[in-house]
mmCIF file of N, CA and C in Angstrom:
data_model
loop_
_atom_site.group_PDB
_atom_site.id
_atom_site.type_symbol
_atom_site.label_atom_id
_atom_site.label_comp_id
_atom_site.label_asym_id
_atom_site.label_seq_id
_atom_site.Cartn_x
_atom_site.Cartn_y
_atom_site.Cartn_z
ATOM 1 N N UNK A 1 0.837 -1.174 0.000
ATOM 2 C CA UNK A 1 0.000 0.000 0.000
ATOM 3 C C UNK A 1 0.881 1.236 0.000
ATOM 4 N N UNK A 2 0.538 2.218 -0.809
ATOM 5 C CA UNK A 2 1.330 3.433 -0.940
ATOM 6 C C UNK A 2 0.431 4.640 -0.739
ATOM 7 N N UNK A 3 0.814 5.521 0.173
ATOM 8 C CA UNK A 3 0.090 6.757 0.424
ATOM 9 C C UNK A 3 1.033 7.896 0.072
ATOM 10 N N UNK A 4 0.589 8.810 -0.797
ATOM 11 C CA UNK A 4 1.439 9.918 -1.244
ATOM 12 C C UNK A 4 0.776 11.261 -0.973
ATOM 13 N N UNK A 5 1.615 12.276 -0.845
ATOM 14 C CA UNK A 5 1.183 13.667 -0.779
ATOM 15 C C UNK A 5 0.227 13.978 0.367
ATOM 16 N N UNK A 6 0.396 13.292 1.476
ATOM 17 C CA UNK A 6 -0.384 13.598 2.671
ATOM 18 C C UNK A 6 0.341 13.024 3.879
ATOM 19 N N UNK A 7 -0.005 13.533 5.036
ATOM 20 C CA UNK A 7 0.592 12.980 6.257
ATOM 21 C C UNK A 7 0.088 11.567 6.459
ATOM 22 N N UNK A 8 0.963 10.722 6.986
ATOM 23 C CA UNK A 8 0.542 9.353 7.252
ATOM 24 C C UNK A 8 1.330 8.781 8.419
ATOM 25 N N UNK A 9 0.783 7.746 8.990
ATOM 26 C CA UNK A 9 1.429 7.007 10.076
ATOM 27 C C UNK A 9 1.013 5.554 9.928
ATOM 28 N N UNK A 10 1.825 4.651 10.437
ATOM 29 C CA UNK A 10 1.445 3.243 10.401
ATOM 30 C C UNK A 10 2.052 2.505 11.579
ATOM 31 N N UNK A 11 1.398 1.403 11.917
ATOM 32 C CA UNK A 11 1.808 0.578 13.036
ATOM 33 C C UNK A 11 1.647 -0.885 12.657
ATOM 34 N N UNK A 12 2.494 -1.716 13.188
ATOM 35 C CA UNK A 12 2.373 -3.164 13.037
ATOM 36 C C UNK A 12 2.035 -3.719 14.416
ATOM 37 N N UNK A 13 0.964 -4.491 14.485
ATOM 38 C CA UNK A 13 0.489 -5.035 15.751
ATOM 39 C C UNK A 13 0.367 -6.548 15.657
ATOM 40 N N UNK A 14 0.551 -7.198 16.770
ATOM 41 C CA UNK A 14 0.274 -8.630 16.858
ATOM 42 C C UNK A 14 -1.230 -8.820 16.661
ATOM 43 N N UNK A 15 -1.626 -9.878 16.003
ATOM 44 C CA UNK A 15 -3.046 -10.188 15.839
ATOM 45 C C UNK A 15 -3.538 -10.841 17.132
ATOM 46 N N UNK A 16 -3.889 -10.008 18.100
ATOM 47 C CA UNK A 16 -4.277 -10.478 19.427
ATOM 48 C C UNK A 16 -5.535 -9.748 19.888
ATOM 49 N N UNK A 17 -6.170 -10.262 20.929
ATOM 50 C CA UNK A 17 -7.408 -9.660 21.418
ATOM 51 C C UNK A 17 -7.201 -8.235 21.934
ATOM 52 N N UNK A 18 -6.008 -7.894 22.372
ATOM 53 C CA UNK A 18 -5.742 -6.551 22.885
ATOM 54 C C UNK A 18 -5.437 -5.547 21.764
ATOM 55 N N UNK A 19 -5.219 -6.012 20.558
ATOM 56 C CA UNK A 19 -4.804 -5.134 19.456
ATOM 57 C C UNK A 19 -5.808 -4.046 19.085
ATOM 58 N N UNK A 20 -7.119 -4.296 19.075
ATOM 59 C CA UNK A 20 -8.043 -3.210 18.724
ATOM 60 C C UNK A 20 -7.940 -2.003 19.661
ATOM 61 N N UNK A 21 -7.819 -2.224 20.955
ATOM 62 C CA UNK A 21 -7.692 -1.100 21.907
ATOM 63 C C UNK A 21 -6.376 -0.356 21.706
ATOM 64 N N UNK A 22 -5.287 -1.094 21.510
ATOM 65 C CA UNK A 22 -3.976 -0.479 21.269
ATOM 66 C C UNK A 22 -4.018 0.347 19.986
ATOM 67 N N UNK A 23 -4.621 -0.206 18.941
ATOM 68 C CA UNK A 23 -4.739 0.507 17.673
ATOM 69 C C UNK A 23 -5.537 1.794 17.841
ATOM 70 N N UNK A 24 -6.615 1.724 18.603
ATOM 71 C CA UNK A 24 -7.448 2.893 18.866
ATOM 72 C C UNK A 24 -6.639 3.999 19.514
ATOM 73 N N UNK A 25 -5.862 3.676 20.528
ATOM 74 C CA UNK A 25 -5.079 4.709 21.206
ATOM 75 C C UNK A 25 -4.015 5.279 20.279
ATOM 76 N N UNK A 26 -3.417 4.456 19.426
ATOM 77 C CA UNK A 26 -2.424 4.957 18.472
ATOM 78 C C UNK A 26 -3.040 5.968 17.499
ATOM 79 N N UNK A 27 -4.197 5.626 16.953
ATOM 80 C CA UNK A 27 -4.849 6.503 15.973
ATOM 81 C C UNK A 27 -5.306 7.800 16.613
ATOM 82 N N UNK A 28 -5.959 7.729 17.753
ATOM 83 C CA UNK A 28 -6.443 8.948 18.416
ATOM 84 C C UNK A 28 -5.272 9.849 18.802
ATOM 85 N N UNK A 29 -4.201 9.268 19.322
ATOM 86 C CA UNK A 29 -3.019 10.061 19.683
ATOM 87 C C UNK A 29 -2.430 10.751 18.446
ATOM 88 N N UNK A 30 -2.337 10.038 17.323
ATOM 89 C CA UNK A 30 -1.784 10.628 16.105
ATOM 90 C C UNK A 30 -2.688 11.738 15.574
ATOM 91 N N UNK A 31 -3.996 11.526 15.602
ATOM 92 C CA UNK A 31 -4.912 12.575 15.169
ATOM 93 C C UNK A 31 -4.774 13.816 16.044
ATOM 94 N N UNK A 32 -4.593 13.633 17.342
ATOM 95 C CA UNK A 32 -4.366 14.771 18.236
ATOM 96 C C UNK A 32 -3.085 15.497 17.850
ATOM 97 N N UNK A 33 -2.030 14.737 17.556
ATOM 98 C CA UNK A 33 -0.762 15.353 17.146
ATOM 99 C C UNK A 33 -0.928 16.182 15.880
ATOM 100 N N UNK A 34 -1.836 15.774 15.010
ATOM 101 C CA UNK A 34 -2.093 16.512 13.778
ATOM 102 C C UNK A 34 -3.097 17.642 13.971
ATOM 103 N N UNK A 35 -3.611 17.817 15.185
ATOM 104 C CA UNK A 35 -4.520 18.913 15.478
ATOM 105 C C UNK A 35 -5.997 18.580 15.423
ATOM 106 N N UNK A 36 -6.349 17.319 15.259
ATOM 107 C CA UNK A 36 -7.747 16.911 15.227
ATOM 108 C C UNK A 36 -8.122 16.360 16.594
ATOM 109 N N UNK A 37 -9.040 17.014 17.284
ATOM 110 C CA UNK A 37 -9.427 16.570 18.619
ATOM 111 C C UNK A 37 -10.918 16.273 18.731
ATOM 112 N N UNK A 38 -11.675 16.595 17.716
ATOM 113 C CA UNK A 38 -13.120 16.482 17.832
ATOM 114 C C UNK A 38 -13.704 15.144 17.374
ATOM 115 N N UNK A 39 -12.905 14.270 16.818
ATOM 116 C CA UNK A 39 -13.439 13.016 16.278
ATOM 117 C C UNK A 39 -12.963 11.791 17.051
ATOM 118 N N UNK A 40 -12.605 11.951 18.325
ATOM 119 C CA UNK A 40 -12.044 10.838 19.090
ATOM 120 C C UNK A 40 -12.933 9.603 19.109
ATOM 121 N N UNK A 41 -14.211 9.776 19.425
ATOM 122 C CA UNK A 41 -15.104 8.631 19.565
ATOM 123 C C UNK A 41 -15.283 7.912 18.232
ATOM 124 N N UNK A 42 -15.534 8.664 17.162
ATOM 125 C CA UNK A 42 -15.743 8.041 15.854
ATOM 126 C C UNK A 42 -14.463 7.373 15.354
ATOM 127 N N UNK A 43 -13.330 8.054 15.477
ATOM 128 C CA UNK A 43 -12.057 7.474 15.026
ATOM 129 C C UNK A 43 -11.727 6.220 15.828
ATOM 130 N N UNK A 44 -11.943 6.278 17.114
ATOM 131 C CA UNK A 44 -11.673 5.122 17.966
ATOM 132 C C UNK A 44 -12.569 3.945 17.630
ATOM 133 N N UNK A 45 -13.854 4.205 17.451
ATOM 134 C CA UNK A 45 -14.789 3.133 17.118
ATOM 135 C C UNK A 45 -14.477 2.491 15.777
ATOM 136 N N UNK A 46 -14.171 3.318 14.780
ATOM 137 C CA UNK A 46 -13.827 2.778 13.466
ATOM 138 C C UNK A 46 -12.549 1.951 13.524
ATOM 139 N N UNK A 47 -11.549 2.468 14.223
ATOM 140 C CA UNK A 47 -10.271 1.755 14.315
ATOM 141 C C UNK A 47 -10.455 0.415 15.001
ATOM 142 N N UNK A 48 -11.173 0.408 16.104
ATOM 143 C CA UNK A 48 -11.405 -0.863 16.806
ATOM 144 C C UNK A 48 -12.132 -1.868 15.922
ATOM 145 N N UNK A 49 -13.145 -1.426 15.194
ATOM 146 C CA UNK A 49 -13.890 -2.341 14.322
ATOM 147 C C UNK A 49 -13.004 -2.880 13.200
ATOM 148 N N UNK A 50 -12.197 -2.011 12.603
ATOM 149 C CA UNK A 50 -11.293 -2.439 11.523
ATOM 150 C C UNK A 50 -10.298 -3.484 12.023
ATOM 151 N N UNK A 51 -9.675 -3.202 13.142
ATOM 152 C CA UNK A 51 -8.644 -4.110 13.659
ATOM 153 C C UNK A 51 -9.264 -5.395 14.187
ATOM 154 N N UNK A 52 -10.395 -5.307 14.828
ATOM 155 C CA UNK A 52 -11.085 -6.514 15.304
ATOM 156 C C UNK A 52 -11.396 -7.454 14.125
ATOM 157 N N UNK A 53 -11.857 -6.891 13.010
ATOM 158 C CA UNK A 53 -12.170 -7.711 11.832
ATOM 159 C C UNK A 53 -10.920 -8.342 11.236
ATOM 160 N N UNK A 54 -9.816 -7.607 11.196
ATOM 161 C CA UNK A 54 -8.595 -8.176 10.613
ATOM 162 C C UNK A 54 -7.955 -9.194 11.556
ATOM 163 N N UNK A 55 -8.057 -8.983 12.851
ATOM 164 C CA UNK A 55 -7.562 -9.983 13.807
ATOM 165 C C UNK A 55 -8.349 -11.287 13.620
ATOM 166 N N UNK A 56 -9.648 -11.173 13.394
ATOM 167 C CA UNK A 56 -10.496 -12.354 13.208
ATOM 168 C C UNK A 56 -10.133 -13.146 11.949
ATOM 169 N N UNK A 57 -9.416 -12.520 11.021
ATOM 170 C CA UNK A 57 -8.975 -13.224 9.809
ATOM 171 C C UNK A 57 -7.975 -14.328 10.123
ATOM 172 N N UNK A 58 -7.332 -14.271 11.281
ATOM 173 C CA UNK A 58 -6.457 -15.355 11.702
ATOM 174 C C UNK A 58 -5.006 -15.252 11.281
ATOM 175 N N UNK A 59 -4.581 -14.088 10.830
ATOM 176 C CA UNK A 59 -3.165 -13.912 10.507
ATOM 177 C C UNK A 59 -2.340 -13.751 11.777
ATOM 178 N N UNK A 60 -1.035 -13.600 11.627
ATOM 179 C CA UNK A 60 -0.160 -13.448 12.789
ATOM 180 C C UNK A 60 -0.004 -11.998 13.218
ATOM 181 N N UNK A 61 -0.225 -11.066 12.282
ATOM 182 C CA UNK A 61 -0.091 -9.653 12.616
ATOM 183 C C UNK A 61 -1.096 -8.836 11.825
ATOM 184 N N UNK A 62 -1.243 -7.594 12.241
ATOM 185 C CA UNK A 62 -2.135 -6.634 11.600
ATOM 186 C C UNK A 62 -1.327 -5.365 11.348
ATOM 187 N N UNK A 63 -1.458 -4.812 10.159
ATOM 188 C CA UNK A 63 -0.869 -3.504 9.877
ATOM 189 C C UNK A 63 -1.984 -2.476 9.892
ATOM 190 N N UNK A 64 -1.712 -1.350 10.510
ATOM 191 C CA UNK A 64 -2.683 -0.270 10.605
ATOM 192 C C UNK A 64 -2.072 0.971 9.978
ATOM 193 N N UNK A 65 -2.814 1.614 9.077
ATOM 194 C CA UNK A 65 -2.333 2.799 8.368
ATOM 195 C C UNK A 65 -3.334 3.925 8.565
ATOM 196 N N UNK A 66 -2.812 5.132 8.732
ATOM 197 C CA UNK A 66 -3.633 6.317 8.934
ATOM 198 C C UNK A 66 -3.087 7.430 8.061
ATOM 199 N N UNK A 67 -3.961 8.149 7.375
ATOM 200 C CA UNK A 67 -3.563 9.303 6.581
ATOM 201 C C UNK A 67 -4.660 10.354 6.698
ATOM 202 N N UNK A 68 -4.286 11.621 6.521
ATOM 203 C CA UNK A 68 -5.290 12.677 6.540
ATOM 204 C C UNK A 68 -5.135 13.553 5.312
ATOM 205 N N UNK A 69 -6.265 14.103 4.875
ATOM 206 C CA UNK A 69 -6.281 15.033 3.758
ATOM 207 C C UNK A 69 -7.625 15.740 3.769
ATOM 208 N N UNK A 70 -7.597 17.063 3.608
ATOM 209 C CA UNK A 70 -8.828 17.859 3.505
ATOM 210 C C UNK A 70 -9.834 17.555 4.615
ATOM 211 N N UNK A 71 -9.340 17.514 5.852
ATOM 212 C CA UNK A 71 -10.164 17.260 7.038
ATOM 213 C C UNK A 71 -10.900 15.924 6.981
ATOM 214 N N UNK A 72 -10.250 14.935 6.383
ATOM 215 C CA UNK A 72 -10.733 13.560 6.409
ATOM 216 C C UNK A 72 -9.577 12.653 6.797
ATOM 217 N N UNK A 73 -9.903 11.565 7.476
ATOM 218 C CA UNK A 73 -8.898 10.572 7.845
ATOM 219 C C UNK A 73 -9.216 9.273 7.116
ATOM 220 N N UNK A 74 -8.180 8.654 6.586
ATOM 221 C CA UNK A 74 -8.278 7.322 6.009
ATOM 222 C C UNK A 74 -7.634 6.368 7.005
ATOM 223 N N UNK A 75 -8.380 5.359 7.428
ATOM 224 C CA UNK A 75 -7.875 4.346 8.357
ATOM 225 C C UNK A 75 -7.971 2.998 7.642
ATOM 226 N N UNK A 76 -6.841 2.306 7.552
ATOM 227 C CA UNK A 76 -6.782 1.032 6.831
ATOM 228 C C UNK A 76 -6.164 -0.026 7.740
ATOM 229 N N UNK A 77 -6.763 -1.199 7.774
ATOM 230 C CA UNK A 77 -6.190 -2.338 8.497
ATOM 231 C C UNK A 77 -5.962 -3.470 7.500
ATOM 232 N N UNK A 78 -4.817 -4.110 7.614
ATOM 233 C CA UNK A 78 -4.427 -5.199 6.722
ATOM 234 C C UNK A 78 -4.170 -6.447 7.554
ATOM 235 N N UNK A 79 -4.773 -7.576 7.152
ATOM 236 C CA UNK A 79 -4.709 -8.788 7.972
ATOM 237 C C UNK A 79 -3.467 -9.641 7.756
ATOM 238 N N UNK A 80 -2.769 -9.490 6.662
ATOM 239 C CA UNK A 80 -1.581 -10.305 6.353
ATOM 240 C C UNK A 80 -1.903 -11.794 6.307
ATOM 241 N N UNK A 81 -3.107 -12.119 5.893
ATOM 242 C CA UNK A 81 -3.480 -13.519 5.672
ATOM 243 C C UNK A 81 -4.095 -13.620 4.278
ATOM 244 N N UNK A 82 -3.271 -14.005 3.291
ATOM 245 C CA UNK A 82 -3.759 -14.064 1.912
ATOM 246 C C UNK A 82 -4.817 -15.144 1.713
ATOM 247 N N UNK A 83 -5.572 -14.985 0.631
ATOM 248 C CA UNK A 83 -6.538 -15.999 0.242
ATOM 249 C C UNK A 83 -7.898 -15.880 0.877
ATOM 250 N N UNK A 84 -8.182 -14.785 1.536
ATOM 251 C CA UNK A 84 -9.490 -14.614 2.178
ATOM 252 C C UNK A 84 -10.492 -13.999 1.212
ATOM 253 N N UNK A 85 -11.752 -14.301 1.399
ATOM 254 C CA UNK A 85 -12.819 -13.722 0.582
ATOM 255 C C UNK A 85 -13.019 -12.261 0.948
ATOM 256 N N UNK A 86 -13.403 -11.470 -0.021
ATOM 257 C CA UNK A 86 -13.634 -10.040 0.190
ATOM 258 C C UNK A 86 -14.995 -9.775 0.811
ATOM 259 N N UNK A 87 -15.997 -10.528 0.444
ATOM 260 C CA UNK A 87 -17.385 -10.224 0.776
ATOM 261 C C UNK A 87 -17.682 -10.360 2.263
ATOM 262 N N UNK A 88 -17.425 -9.319 3.016
ATOM 263 C CA UNK A 88 -17.763 -9.260 4.437
ATOM 264 C C UNK A 88 -18.614 -8.020 4.639
ATOM 265 N N UNK A 89 -19.879 -8.115 4.279
ATOM 266 C CA UNK A 89 -20.745 -6.950 4.343
ATOM 267 C C UNK A 89 -21.084 -6.554 5.776
ATOM 268 N N UNK A 90 -20.981 -7.465 6.724
ATOM 269 C CA UNK A 90 -21.290 -7.127 8.113
ATOM 270 C C UNK A 90 -20.345 -6.054 8.640
ATOM 271 N N UNK A 91 -19.058 -6.182 8.360
ATOM 272 C CA UNK A 91 -18.104 -5.187 8.846
ATOM 273 C C UNK A 91 -18.338 -3.843 8.155
ATOM 274 N N UNK A 92 -18.726 -3.847 6.887
ATOM 275 C CA UNK A 92 -18.981 -2.588 6.188
ATOM 276 C C UNK A 92 -20.198 -1.874 6.774
ATOM 277 N N UNK A 93 -21.220 -2.627 7.107
ATOM 278 C CA UNK A 93 -22.403 -2.036 7.740
ATOM 279 C C UNK A 93 -22.042 -1.452 9.105
ATOM 280 N N UNK A 94 -21.188 -2.158 9.856
ATOM 281 C CA UNK A 94 -20.752 -1.645 11.159
ATOM 282 C C UNK A 94 -19.960 -0.354 10.994
ATOM 283 N N UNK A 95 -19.041 -0.313 10.026
ATOM 284 C CA UNK A 95 -18.230 0.885 9.802
ATOM 285 C C UNK A 95 -19.107 2.078 9.438
ATOM 286 N N UNK A 96 -20.113 1.847 8.610
ATOM 287 C CA UNK A 96 -21.032 2.917 8.230
ATOM 288 C C UNK A 96 -21.805 3.417 9.451
ATOM 289 N N UNK A 97 -22.249 2.496 10.295
ATOM 290 C CA UNK A 97 -23.001 2.902 11.489
ATOM 291 C C UNK A 97 -22.131 3.668 12.489
ATOM 292 N N UNK A 98 -20.810 3.460 12.419
ATOM 293 C CA UNK A 98 -19.882 4.147 13.321
ATOM 294 C C UNK A 98 -19.429 5.504 12.789
ATOM 295 N N UNK A 99 -19.897 5.891 11.599
ATOM 296 C CA UNK A 99 -19.594 7.220 11.089
ATOM 297 C C UNK A 99 -18.720 7.284 9.857
ATOM 298 N N UNK A 100 -18.376 6.155 9.271
ATOM 299 C CA UNK A 100 -17.565 6.186 8.046
ATOM 300 C C UNK A 100 -18.373 6.822 6.921
ATOM 301 N N UNK A 101 -17.764 7.784 6.203
ATOM 302 C CA UNK A 101 -18.423 8.380 5.046
ATOM 303 C C UNK A 101 -18.171 7.534 3.805
ATOM 304 N N UNK A 102 -17.185 6.666 3.892
ATOM 305 C CA UNK A 102 -16.870 5.718 2.829
ATOM 306 C C UNK A 102 -16.100 4.571 3.467
ATOM 307 N N UNK A 103 -16.272 3.365 2.949
ATOM 308 C CA UNK A 103 -15.534 2.220 3.474
ATOM 309 C C UNK A 103 -15.509 1.117 2.429
ATOM 310 N N UNK A 104 -14.622 0.169 2.624
ATOM 311 C CA UNK A 104 -14.541 -0.923 1.675
ATOM 312 C C UNK A 104 -13.581 -1.991 2.140
ATOM 313 N N UNK A 105 -13.522 -3.051 1.359
ATOM 314 C CA UNK A 105 -12.624 -4.151 1.653
ATOM 315 C C UNK A 105 -12.164 -4.746 0.330
ATOM 316 N N UNK A 106 -10.938 -5.210 0.306
ATOM 317 C CA UNK A 106 -10.424 -5.907 -0.857
ATOM 318 C C UNK A 106 -9.306 -6.833 -0.415
ATOM 319 N N UNK A 107 -8.844 -7.648 -1.333
ATOM 320 C CA UNK A 107 -7.744 -8.541 -1.010
ATOM 321 C C UNK A 107 -6.552 -8.204 -1.892
ATOM 322 N N UNK A 108 -5.383 -8.479 -1.368
ATOM 323 C CA UNK A 108 -4.132 -8.268 -2.083
ATOM 324 C C UNK A 108 -3.244 -9.472 -1.786
ATOM 325 N N UNK A 109 -2.070 -9.479 -2.362
ATOM 326 C CA UNK A 109 -1.147 -10.590 -2.133
ATOM 327 C C UNK A 109 -0.798 -10.761 -0.660
ATOM 328 N N UNK A 110 -0.802 -9.652 0.073
ATOM 329 C CA UNK A 110 -0.398 -9.716 1.476
ATOM 330 C C UNK A 110 -1.578 -9.769 2.448
ATOM 331 N N UNK A 111 -2.783 -10.020 1.951
ATOM 332 C CA UNK A 111 -3.918 -10.203 2.842
ATOM 333 C C UNK A 111 -5.106 -9.332 2.517
ATOM 334 N N UNK A 112 -6.084 -9.350 3.413
ATOM 335 C CA UNK A 112 -7.297 -8.559 3.236
ATOM 336 C C UNK A 112 -7.110 -7.179 3.833
ATOM 337 N N UNK A 113 -7.525 -6.157 3.069
ATOM 338 C CA UNK A 113 -7.533 -4.778 3.532
ATOM 339 C C UNK A 113 -8.961 -4.353 3.788
ATOM 340 N N UNK A 114 -9.148 -3.684 4.915
ATOM 341 C CA UNK A 114 -10.453 -3.079 5.216
ATOM 342 C C UNK A 114 -10.151 -1.620 5.531
ATOM 343 N N UNK A 115 -10.925 -0.698 4.952
ATOM 344 C CA UNK A 115 -10.638 0.713 5.125
ATOM 345 C C UNK A 115 -11.914 1.518 5.365
ATOM 346 N N UNK A 116 -11.700 2.669 6.002
ATOM 347 C CA UNK A 116 -12.803 3.590 6.259
ATOM 348 C C UNK A 116 -12.289 5.017 6.166
ATOM 349 N N UNK A 117 -13.133 5.911 5.688
ATOM 350 C CA UNK A 117 -12.841 7.341 5.639
ATOM 351 C C UNK A 117 -13.776 8.028 6.618
ATOM 352 N N UNK A 118 -13.211 8.933 7.404
ATOM 353 C CA UNK A 118 -13.957 9.651 8.442
ATOM 354 C C UNK A 118 -13.781 11.145 8.253
ATOM 355 N N UNK A 119 -14.890 11.895 8.269
ATOM 356 C CA UNK A 119 -14.796 13.354 8.286
ATOM 357 C C UNK A 119 -14.298 13.806 9.650
ATOM 358 N N UNK A 120 -13.351 14.739 9.633
ATOM 359 C CA UNK A 120 -12.783 15.230 10.901
ATOM 360 C C UNK A 120 -13.345 16.582 11.256
#
């Protein structure tokens, strides 16, 4: 995955039950560092849902990516478990209910990606 022409941050986490909470604190802290303080609950909820879904894929680790542009945040979680089906509409419905203005999922050679865009 390549993010250009915008601020970004990323983290590699163990695929463990504690990872969604750790990911949430990483994303909220980074958004604060970038000057966004009003979207803590939505950003945290989206991050936890993304990471929880990728942990459930059964890989050994999860990569989490964050980028901002034009007062929007892109949050992406990658499961690092190739060969998984894309069609997980339950997680997309959850992301939408948590405030994502756009979301999606796809697969790549290095696993399933699930992403959400949040207005800040």
